[in-house]
Amino acid sequence: MKYEELLKQRMSGESYRKLTALDNGKVMDFIGAFTEHCDPASIFVCTDSESDIQYVRDQALKLGEEMTLKLPKQTIHWDSYGDQARDKVNTRYLVKKENFESMKALNSVEYEQGYAEIMDIAKGIMKGKPAVVLFFSEGPTESPFTIPCIQFTDSWYVAHSEHILYRSAYSHFLKMKDSEKDGFFRFIHSAGELDENNNTKNLGKRRIYMDTQHNIVYSMNDQYAGNSIGLKKHAMRLAISKSGREGWLCEHMFVMAAVNKEKDRKTYFCGAYPSACGKTSTAMIPGEQIVGDDIAYFRNTGGEFRAVNVENGMFGIIKDVNAKDDPVIFENLMKNQEVIFSNVLIGPDGMPYWLGMEVDAPKKGRNHFGAWHEGVKDAKGNEVDIAHGNARYTMRLDYLDNIDQKGFEAKNGVKVEGVLYGGRDSDTTVPVEESPDWKDGILLKACTLESETTSATLGAEGVRSPSPMANLDFVSYPLGRYTMNNIKFGEGVKDAPKIFSNNYFMRGKDGHFMTSKLAKKVWLHWAEGRIHGEYDAYDTPTGKIPRYTDLAPLFKKHLNEDFSEKDYAYLFTFRCTKWIEKLERTKAFFKKMDADTPQEIFGYWDAAIAKITGAREKYGDEILPGVYEA
Ligand code: SPV
Ligand code: MN
């Protein structure tokens, strides 16, 4: 074997034995090639054993990438001040010349040029540092959904995070048949040279280059988990390409169960929402059960539409998590159990503090800026908040009491009956609407998703940004083809889930939100009832909406609120011009993103516009619920 001597030299006998026990030449080649190229001082091979996983935790502390908090099982980690979110500009696909034209809109770099650049940056980047090799699975291990992955990194924070967020899969690798031995995703990561705070120094050379053909991602000079962790958004992009080739789906979705106690039934939903549109809060609605909060795989299993949560934990936004709004998560963040806090403040009392925590916070401490005190300004003269707005917590999902443990562990996933696409606008999309069928749902609900930036002035109209399937940052092949694959997948199962749209952000004439934060529970339970054939609905030009007589009792039952008929009429009015404008924006966006989007898709939207135009002529621009006839 080409790298035998080199690997023996950099590894303990024990680590070398663990690696060779896999009897996998592809694994040896991957580890060997990057050991030679990145030049780490040593390499630890991590199996699924508790002692190996403990070693990873200990190293993160020993090397100063994490610190313990007052509750000793909790740790804190900081990323560089300029490495606090995903770097969209420097995250690119490596694309061969012949495919470059079709991938231009997706931030690509020409293959040879990009490969040379990233390999140049990676050369010797681990010099003097101890590195670690880890084995994980996307989805449950040893299941039809499993994608085995290897992470090679010099960040023990990354390694530690992945042990919380994913299922360890060394034993899965041990059991791989010869024919499966090349079928794993490869992630090579280095935090690069570190400064005195153990933060990446060369942020100007931060690059995340993805090769979806060879299932490898190179991530250099970064620490923020969204940039560094191979298993999360990098694997997601590889999986989207792979699923497109193979005929399944990888979606930016939660998986949850709506629980109907009266009827003694559990109904699984998946949901995609652009950021700040209610994804986590929907997955965590009190009284329901969570299976996953971020990424789902869908497969057709014997004609059934089945889903798994790809992950084992949550990398959640901590801003605004407090005892009142997010009691389940907040309680867990206050317990002495394994949680990594990132980019929050550690106070003089050794406790973590963040934005929107709603407690008396200290006036000084240490955070992502370094030594912090109230009023301190950064180099640009901006006042530094107590924590970053994108500060996070990393925590196992099974700490939550509302987990659906059986669904979470199911090797064959759960059968999905409803899919939710939730956007954010103040004046167009009704709170909940059902699609006539799967294809309508993809083209009218998923493709038209938008989020709206909110202005500080109440009622001012925000800017709408398109967010098809809430997945645009991760779609790794042309958008039109991805859309067609979504349609085909749902049409290929026996009974495709019903698709619903959500919008929790409709505002009244005075600019205020029209419903309380928990109204989403009512929309969900209306959808749950529809799936089981329980409510009648009114037609609209784009789908089916609830009747007042069904919603009012649901508001009473779930929230003990009186829902007025006046609010209902306002919320569920069909606004023709607004919808035509929305469809025109969608068309323009798809044209811009993928010139090869199939004509049939544009034809569908043109027909929808014609239908709405006809309705406007007949009923006027604003159509009250119950007036329109299909
Ligand atoms: C998201 O931004 O969609 C996340 C966090 O889930 S990150 O890991 O940064 O992608
Ligand atoms: Mn996400």
XYZ file of C-alpha atoms and ligand atoms in Angstrom:
641
model
C 0.000 0.000 0.000
C 1.271 3.373 -1.125
C 0.921 5.251 2.157
C 1.692 2.471 4.631
C 4.974 3.872 5.912
C 3.692 7.422 6.190
C 0.544 6.406 8.076
C 2.465 4.134 10.449
C 4.749 7.013 11.201
C 1.928 9.474 12.014
C -0.368 7.101 13.883
C -0.149 5.064 17.037
C -0.122 1.314 16.457
C -3.645 1.280 17.830
C -4.933 3.908 15.390
C -3.203 2.214 12.471
C -4.776 -1.098 13.435
C -8.234 0.488 13.607
C -7.751 1.887 10.123
C -6.445 -1.290 8.498
C -9.179 -3.351 10.180
C -11.584 -1.714 7.718
C -9.833 -3.536 4.899
C -10.751 -0.670 2.592
C -8.184 0.570 0.072
C -10.298 3.627 -0.742
C -10.243 4.727 2.887
C -6.475 4.207 3.059
C -5.987 6.188 -0.170
C -8.089 9.098 1.059
C -6.412 9.311 4.468
C -2.971 8.650 3.023
C -3.213 11.241 0.247
C -4.297 14.018 2.594
C -1.838 13.045 5.284
C 0.872 13.501 2.709
C -0.609 16.740 1.419
C -1.769 18.501 4.621
C 1.037 17.121 6.778
C -0.505 16.771 10.272
C 1.855 15.925 13.140
C -0.272 12.954 14.175
C -3.579 11.291 13.367
C -6.038 9.727 15.770
C -8.499 7.215 14.338
C -11.811 7.417 16.171
C -14.100 4.390 16.373
C -17.578 4.223 17.910
C -16.229 3.398 21.369
C -17.089 5.652 24.284
C -13.414 5.955 25.184
C -12.510 7.187 21.688
C -15.364 9.691 21.735
C -14.266 10.856 25.191
C -10.740 11.342 23.855
C -12.147 13.693 21.197
C -13.965 15.752 23.859
C -10.838 15.891 26.006
C -8.679 17.019 23.100
C -11.066 19.879 22.228
C -10.567 21.151 25.799
C -6.871 20.434 26.009
C -6.128 22.238 22.755
C -8.230 25.219 23.841
C -10.869 24.945 21.118
C -13.488 24.613 23.860
C -13.730 25.620 27.522
C -15.934 24.156 30.206
C -18.686 26.265 31.704
C -19.974 26.365 35.258
C -22.041 23.260 34.577
C -19.073 21.018 33.815
C -20.605 18.925 31.040
C -21.282 22.081 29.020
C -18.590 23.681 26.871
C -18.197 26.891 24.925
C -16.432 27.496 21.633
C -15.784 30.685 19.658
C -15.236 31.161 15.954
C -13.232 34.065 14.525
C -15.042 37.404 14.619
C -15.242 37.190 10.818
C -16.317 33.538 10.713
C -19.777 33.676 12.268
C -21.955 32.320 9.465
C -21.847 30.347 6.242
C -19.487 31.924 3.713
C -21.676 31.864 0.628
C -19.185 33.706 -1.567
C -16.340 31.244 -1.033
C -18.443 28.093 -1.081
C -18.271 26.821 -4.648
C -18.843 23.761 -6.781
C -15.921 22.396 -8.744
C -17.377 22.017 -12.222
C -15.879 20.635 -15.417
C -15.805 22.949 -18.436
C -18.513 21.079 -20.316
C -21.009 21.588 -17.466
C -19.960 25.055 -16.466
C -22.612 26.977 -18.365
C -25.500 25.156 -16.654
C -23.944 25.594 -13.185
C -22.986 29.265 -13.497
C -25.858 30.526 -11.349
C -24.859 28.163 -8.533
C -21.514 29.707 -7.614
C -19.128 27.376 -9.335
C -15.459 27.424 -10.153
C -13.901 25.746 -13.149
C -12.629 22.352 -12.001
C -8.919 22.446 -12.764
C -8.518 26.005 -11.580
C -10.504 25.481 -8.366
C -8.805 22.192 -7.596
C -5.368 23.753 -8.013
C -6.367 26.657 -5.772
C -7.760 24.538 -2.946
C -4.871 22.065 -3.054
C -2.446 24.954 -2.892
C -4.223 26.325 0.194
C -4.351 22.839 1.747
C -0.645 22.143 1.223
C 0.954 21.688 4.649
C -2.034 23.367 6.317
C -2.088 20.891 9.244
C 1.630 21.155 9.897
C 2.423 20.615 13.553
C -1.183 19.865 14.493
C -2.807 16.649 15.648
C -5.569 15.537 13.278
C -8.409 13.072 13.639
C -10.249 10.712 11.316
C -13.901 9.964 12.104
C -16.570 7.721 10.647
C -20.203 8.788 10.556
C -23.462 8.010 8.891
C -26.001 10.315 7.321
C -29.318 8.865 8.420
C -29.537 5.799 10.647
C -26.658 3.335 10.253
C -27.139 0.080 8.370
C -30.372 1.220 6.768
C -31.516 1.835 3.182
C -30.991 5.550 3.862
C -27.420 5.339 5.169
C -24.688 7.333 3.512
C -21.356 6.529 5.158
C -18.986 9.475 5.562
C -15.408 10.101 6.644
C -14.300 13.335 8.235
C -10.592 14.133 8.326
C -9.972 17.331 10.313
C -7.529 19.134 12.563
C -10.372 20.698 14.537
C -11.385 18.738 17.602
C -14.342 21.073 18.033
C -15.551 19.910 14.614
C -14.968 16.289 15.630
C -16.768 16.791 18.953
C -19.699 18.576 17.290
C -20.083 15.772 14.780
C -20.282 13.207 17.541
C -23.282 15.084 18.902
C -24.862 15.810 15.544
C -24.375 12.488 13.685
C -24.347 8.780 14.300
C -20.925 7.256 14.678
C -20.419 4.610 11.999
C -17.044 2.940 12.357
C -18.769 -0.405 12.769
C -20.867 0.297 9.687
C -17.604 0.732 7.752
C -16.320 -2.517 9.246
C -19.320 -4.360 7.814
C -19.261 -2.842 4.333
C -19.259 -5.336 1.497
C -16.530 -5.081 -1.141
C -18.979 -3.595 -3.648
C -19.838 -0.781 -1.198
C -16.328 0.202 -0.255
C -16.065 3.276 -2.481
C -19.534 4.521 -1.575
C -18.703 7.059 1.103
C -18.552 10.846 1.253
C -15.146 12.363 1.987
C -14.587 15.563 3.957
C -11.213 17.137 4.449
C -11.129 20.141 6.752
C -8.540 22.354 8.379
C -9.072 25.368 10.622
C -5.692 26.488 9.295
C -3.236 28.583 11.211
C -4.673 29.742 14.554
C -4.253 32.991 16.461
C -3.747 33.420 20.219
C -7.472 32.759 20.792
C -7.307 29.519 18.811
C -9.196 31.110 15.957
C -8.557 30.825 12.231
C -6.101 33.496 11.180
C -6.211 33.380 7.377
C -9.876 34.087 6.752
C -8.905 35.608 3.400
C -8.013 32.089 2.343
C -11.242 30.527 3.566
C -12.538 28.258 0.815
C -15.139 25.512 0.724
C -14.951 23.647 -2.588
C -17.298 20.813 -3.374
C -16.801 18.080 -5.908
C -20.205 16.453 -6.288
C -18.944 14.014 -8.927
C -16.340 12.436 -6.666
C -18.214 13.042 -3.393
C -15.492 15.043 -1.725
C -15.541 18.451 -0.029
C -12.491 20.530 0.823
C -12.991 23.105 3.581
C -10.014 25.246 4.550
C -9.380 28.089 7.003
C -12.687 28.123 8.837
C -14.271 27.006 12.102
C -17.930 28.104 12.078
C -19.770 24.780 11.970
C -21.795 25.692 8.871
C -18.452 26.081 7.059
C -16.378 23.401 8.739
C -18.618 20.439 9.496
C -18.572 18.107 6.524
C -21.570 16.098 7.607
C -24.000 19.020 7.656
C -24.441 21.345 4.702
C -21.515 19.953 2.692
C -22.845 16.413 2.800
C -26.249 17.825 2.036
C -25.031 19.276 -1.254
C -23.354 15.996 -2.181
C -26.530 14.118 -1.231
C -28.703 16.409 -3.344
C -26.588 15.617 -6.406
C -26.492 11.926 -5.603
C -30.252 11.775 -5.003
C -30.847 13.605 -8.280
C -28.865 10.924 -10.103
C -30.538 8.083 -8.222
C -34.148 9.238 -7.984
C -34.691 10.042 -4.310
C -34.685 13.398 -2.474
C -32.609 15.260 0.084
C -34.500 18.234 1.475
C -33.833 21.105 3.882
C -36.714 19.965 6.087
C -37.729 19.085 9.606
C -39.552 15.833 10.290
C -42.246 15.832 12.967
C -45.402 14.095 14.076
C -48.690 15.890 14.657
C -50.317 14.142 17.588
C -54.095 13.816 17.687
C -54.890 12.428 21.126
C -58.663 12.319 20.640
C -58.386 10.224 17.522
C -55.368 8.331 18.827
C -53.253 8.926 15.749
C -49.889 10.303 14.751
C -49.357 11.948 11.366
C -45.886 12.672 10.030
C -45.101 15.986 8.404
C -41.945 17.368 6.833
C -41.480 21.065 6.395
C -39.223 23.540 4.614
C -39.053 27.178 5.691
C -36.407 29.752 4.737
C -34.499 31.080 7.751
C -36.556 33.156 10.184
C -39.815 31.782 8.792
C -40.750 29.445 11.650
C -39.015 26.138 10.868
C -37.726 25.223 14.315
C -40.754 26.589 16.107
C -43.027 24.467 13.913
C -40.936 21.351 14.532
C -41.175 22.154 18.259
C -44.878 23.031 18.570
C -45.887 22.089 22.147
C -47.827 18.850 22.285
C -46.425 17.468 19.007
C -43.327 15.307 18.510
C -40.026 16.027 16.789
C -37.981 13.628 14.646
C -35.536 16.132 13.156
C -35.119 19.865 12.715
C -33.002 20.475 9.613
C -32.335 17.852 6.938
C -34.416 14.937 5.646
C -33.916 12.206 3.080
C -36.969 10.864 1.239
C -37.070 7.435 -0.330
C -39.703 5.409 -2.103
C -39.857 2.208 -0.057
C -42.194 -0.313 -1.620
C -44.288 2.532 -2.992
C -44.366 4.422 0.313
C -43.070 7.938 0.775
C -40.681 7.565 3.721
C -38.348 10.006 5.455
C -35.491 9.981 7.928
C -33.840 12.728 9.870
C -30.275 12.687 8.564
C -28.921 13.956 11.876
C -28.664 12.958 15.509
C -28.636 16.418 17.070
C -29.458 20.065 16.608
C -27.200 22.947 15.670
C -29.790 25.487 16.672
C -29.911 29.267 16.666
C -29.813 30.332 20.310
C -31.003 33.908 19.836
C -34.431 34.368 21.428
C -34.395 30.958 23.109
C -35.866 31.747 26.511
C -38.007 30.187 29.211
C -41.215 31.662 27.815
C -40.913 31.140 24.052
C -38.887 27.902 23.891
C -39.309 26.199 27.263
C -38.201 22.726 26.150
C -34.932 23.868 24.579
C -34.258 26.453 27.263
C -34.604 23.903 30.046
C -32.174 21.603 28.284
C -29.644 24.403 27.883
C -29.761 24.977 31.637
C -28.979 21.356 32.571
C -25.619 19.804 33.287
C -25.445 17.746 30.097
C -23.344 17.780 26.957
C -24.018 21.015 25.076
C -21.557 23.072 23.025
C -22.443 26.754 23.057
C -20.862 28.731 20.261
C -20.356 32.476 19.928
C -22.220 33.386 23.116
C -20.860 35.219 26.161
C -19.370 33.522 29.170
C -20.085 35.709 32.187
C -17.940 36.151 35.308
C -20.184 33.456 36.866
C -19.123 30.918 34.230
C -22.611 30.802 32.727
C -23.505 31.355 29.047
C -25.519 34.428 27.964
C -27.047 35.315 24.620
C -29.402 37.690 22.818
C -33.058 37.328 23.682
C -32.359 35.086 26.683
C -34.511 37.380 28.823
C -32.473 37.198 32.000
C -30.352 39.838 33.721
C -27.117 39.637 31.787
C -23.641 40.576 32.996
C -21.980 43.732 31.678
C -18.714 41.993 30.875
C -17.261 38.624 30.038
C -15.728 36.880 27.041
C -17.453 36.300 23.726
C -16.733 35.901 19.984
C -15.129 39.355 20.071
C -12.712 38.395 22.871
C -12.769 40.269 26.183
C -16.127 42.030 26.103
C -17.864 44.728 28.086
C -21.059 46.562 27.417
C -20.565 49.318 24.829
C -17.322 47.925 23.397
C -16.861 48.675 19.683
C -15.240 46.582 16.986
C -12.650 47.781 14.440
C -15.435 49.165 12.233
C -16.867 51.183 15.120
C -19.936 48.958 15.551
C -21.024 48.182 19.078
C -20.545 44.498 19.840
C -23.594 42.718 21.231
C -23.418 40.297 24.118
C -23.438 37.405 21.625
C -23.604 36.975 17.865
C -27.051 36.882 16.258
C -26.124 33.531 14.704
C -24.740 32.076 17.956
C -25.711 28.431 18.348
C -26.133 25.462 20.622
C -25.098 21.945 19.617
C -27.085 19.285 21.416
C -28.309 15.712 20.991
C -31.906 15.521 19.856
C -32.809 12.779 22.312
C -32.420 15.156 25.253
C -35.774 16.599 24.251
C -38.864 15.152 25.980
C -40.880 15.789 22.846
C -38.761 13.526 20.673
C -40.531 10.756 18.779
C -37.931 8.174 19.745
C -39.380 5.389 17.622
C -39.576 7.532 14.505
C -36.112 8.910 15.201
C -34.566 5.452 15.328
C -36.613 3.800 12.563
C -34.208 2.319 10.016
C -36.885 2.517 7.346
C -37.890 6.025 8.283
C -41.420 7.242 8.862
C -44.266 7.396 6.359
C -44.840 11.042 5.495
C -48.412 12.195 4.942
C -48.024 15.955 4.835
C -45.384 18.354 3.513
C -45.383 21.998 4.578
C -43.747 24.861 2.704
C -43.703 27.975 4.845
C -42.680 31.396 3.616
C -42.864 34.885 4.974
C -44.869 37.711 3.501
C -47.102 40.349 4.985
C -49.830 40.521 2.375
C -50.112 37.646 -0.112
C -50.062 34.072 1.135
C -52.825 32.792 3.420
C -51.815 31.086 6.705
C -52.536 27.601 5.388
C -53.578 26.293 1.993
C -53.741 22.777 0.629
C -52.581 21.904 -2.863
C -54.881 19.960 -5.148
C -52.107 17.439 -5.812
C -48.376 16.815 -5.496
C -47.329 18.545 -8.703
C -49.411 21.631 -7.899
C -47.769 21.664 -4.502
C -44.239 21.624 -5.900
C -44.923 24.254 -8.547
C -47.257 26.563 -6.615
C -46.104 26.135 -3.005
C -42.493 24.941 -3.029
C -41.135 26.842 -6.039
C -42.856 30.098 -5.068
C -41.541 30.214 -1.490
C -40.264 33.646 -0.545
C -39.069 35.296 2.599
C -39.449 38.931 3.371
C -36.963 41.084 5.195
C -38.794 43.045 7.818
C -38.237 46.731 8.132
C -37.871 48.266 11.580
C -40.898 50.398 10.839
C -44.057 48.471 11.544
C -46.073 47.785 8.454
C -43.422 48.908 5.998
C -43.188 46.501 3.138
C -40.127 44.307 3.127
C -38.031 43.098 0.277
C -38.987 39.610 -0.915
C -36.286 37.151 -1.721
C -37.086 33.959 -3.600
C -36.303 30.740 -1.784
C -37.568 27.766 -3.802
C -38.014 24.728 -1.520
C -36.075 26.781 1.093
C -33.166 24.871 -0.346
C -31.476 27.214 -2.769
C -28.198 27.477 -0.870
C -27.754 23.722 -1.166
C -29.213 22.737 -4.541
C -26.140 21.454 -6.319
C -27.423 20.887 -9.837
C -29.617 23.038 -12.069
C -32.819 24.232 -10.422
C -35.190 23.229 -13.213
C -34.000 19.638 -13.168
C -34.151 19.563 -9.379
C -37.765 20.772 -9.581
C -38.649 18.069 -12.095
C -37.064 15.437 -9.850
C -39.190 16.668 -6.967
C -42.311 16.280 -9.093
C -41.276 12.846 -10.346
C -40.463 11.530 -6.903
C -43.903 12.354 -5.470
C -45.655 11.047 -8.566
C -43.759 7.785 -8.262
C -45.156 6.762 -4.856
C -48.530 5.160 -4.170
C -50.032 7.973 -2.113
C -47.966 11.121 -2.146
C -48.255 13.370 0.911
C -50.602 16.317 0.720
C -48.681 19.558 0.282
C -49.662 22.672 2.252
C -48.309 26.196 2.277
C -47.893 28.203 5.477
C -47.386 31.864 6.153
C -47.245 32.893 9.804
C -46.503 36.530 9.034
C -49.613 38.058 7.500
C -50.171 41.563 8.836
C -53.422 43.411 9.346
C -54.205 46.854 7.968
C -52.568 48.448 11.029
C -49.322 46.551 10.364
C -49.595 44.129 13.272
C -49.345 40.365 13.009
C -52.870 38.980 12.983
C -52.411 35.847 15.060
C -50.432 34.753 18.085
C -47.190 32.798 17.690
C -48.907 29.524 18.468
C -51.576 29.806 15.784
C -49.303 27.509 13.757
C -50.677 24.690 15.882
C -54.150 25.355 14.504
C -52.966 25.429 10.875
C -51.102 22.165 11.475
C -54.124 20.449 12.978
C -56.359 21.603 10.160
C -53.857 20.012 7.756
C -53.799 16.878 9.916
C -57.586 16.649 9.739
C -57.608 17.176 5.964
C -55.168 14.305 5.545
C -57.662 12.113 7.349
C -60.583 13.407 5.285
C -62.163 15.378 8.106
C -62.895 18.912 6.954
C -64.479 20.390 3.898
C -62.587 23.200 2.253
C -63.209 26.168 -0.013
C -61.544 26.324 -3.398
C -59.231 29.146 -4.420
C -57.399 29.582 -7.731
C -54.297 28.039 -6.069
C -55.714 25.362 -3.776
C -58.038 24.745 -0.853
C -58.494 26.781 2.330
C -60.225 26.084 5.662
C -63.781 27.087 6.534
C -64.336 29.394 9.484
C -66.581 26.837 11.151
C -63.675 24.358 11.323
C -61.018 26.841 12.431
C -62.913 28.527 15.275
C -63.251 25.289 17.293
C -59.582 24.431 16.602
C -58.520 27.815 18.020
C -60.680 27.185 21.075
C -59.462 23.647 21.571
C -55.719 24.123 21.072
C -55.169 27.700 22.237
C -58.312 28.582 24.114
C -58.591 31.621 21.875
C -61.594 33.189 20.184
C -60.916 33.507 16.491
C -63.125 36.144 14.909
C -64.891 35.700 11.613
C -63.604 39.125 10.617
C -59.967 38.085 11.101
C -60.673 34.862 9.261
C -62.088 36.713 6.259
C -59.092 39.040 6.150
C -56.484 36.292 6.571
C -58.003 33.974 3.988
C -58.883 36.484 1.289
C -57.409 35.519 -2.062
C -55.447 38.501 -3.421
C -55.287 38.098 -7.204
C -52.808 40.792 -8.206
C -50.447 39.940 -5.370
C -50.460 36.305 -6.459
C -49.896 37.145 -10.122
C -46.927 39.281 -9.075
C -45.574 36.457 -6.959
C -45.776 34.033 -9.882
C -44.111 36.535 -12.204
C -41.251 36.891 -9.697
C -40.921 33.113 -9.537
C -40.800 32.831 -13.329
C -38.140 35.513 -13.600
C -36.089 33.901 -10.893
C -36.147 30.450 -12.478
C -35.206 31.989 -15.847
C -32.241 33.658 -14.228
C -31.141 30.604 -12.242
C -31.535 27.968 -14.930
C -32.034 28.903 -18.552
C -32.779 25.224 -19.265
C -35.742 24.991 -16.893
C -38.227 22.798 -18.800
C -40.831 24.743 -20.740
C -43.557 22.669 -19.121
C -42.812 24.408 -15.802
C -43.199 27.895 -17.273
C -46.302 26.683 -19.109
C -47.800 25.576 -15.798
C -47.165 28.985 -14.208
C -48.589 30.807 -17.246
C -51.743 28.725 -16.966
C -51.977 29.544 -13.245
C -51.616 33.249 -14.015
C -54.338 33.003 -16.666
C -56.619 31.268 -14.186
C -56.078 33.965 -11.555
C -56.562 36.700 -14.147
C -59.879 35.119 -15.098
C -60.900 34.971 -11.435
C -59.996 38.620 -10.973
C -62.251 39.579 -13.870
C -65.141 37.591 -12.478
C -64.866 38.260 -8.723
C -62.674 41.343 -8.345
C -59.106 41.608 -7.053
C -59.782 40.414 -3.508
C -61.870 37.286 -3.260
C -63.392 36.461 0.116
C -63.224 32.833 1.261
C -66.099 30.729 -0.071
C -66.882 33.016 -3.021
C -64.682 31.478 -5.712
C -65.938 28.481 -7.634
C -63.470 26.183 -9.318
C -28.795 26.830 8.090
O -28.254 27.927 7.922
O -29.696 26.413 7.346
C -28.366 25.997 9.215
C -27.136 26.338 9.911
O -29.002 25.017 9.502
S -25.739 25.986 8.982
O -25.103 24.810 9.546
O -24.850 27.131 9.100
O -26.124 25.725 7.620
Mn -30.452 24.471 7.899
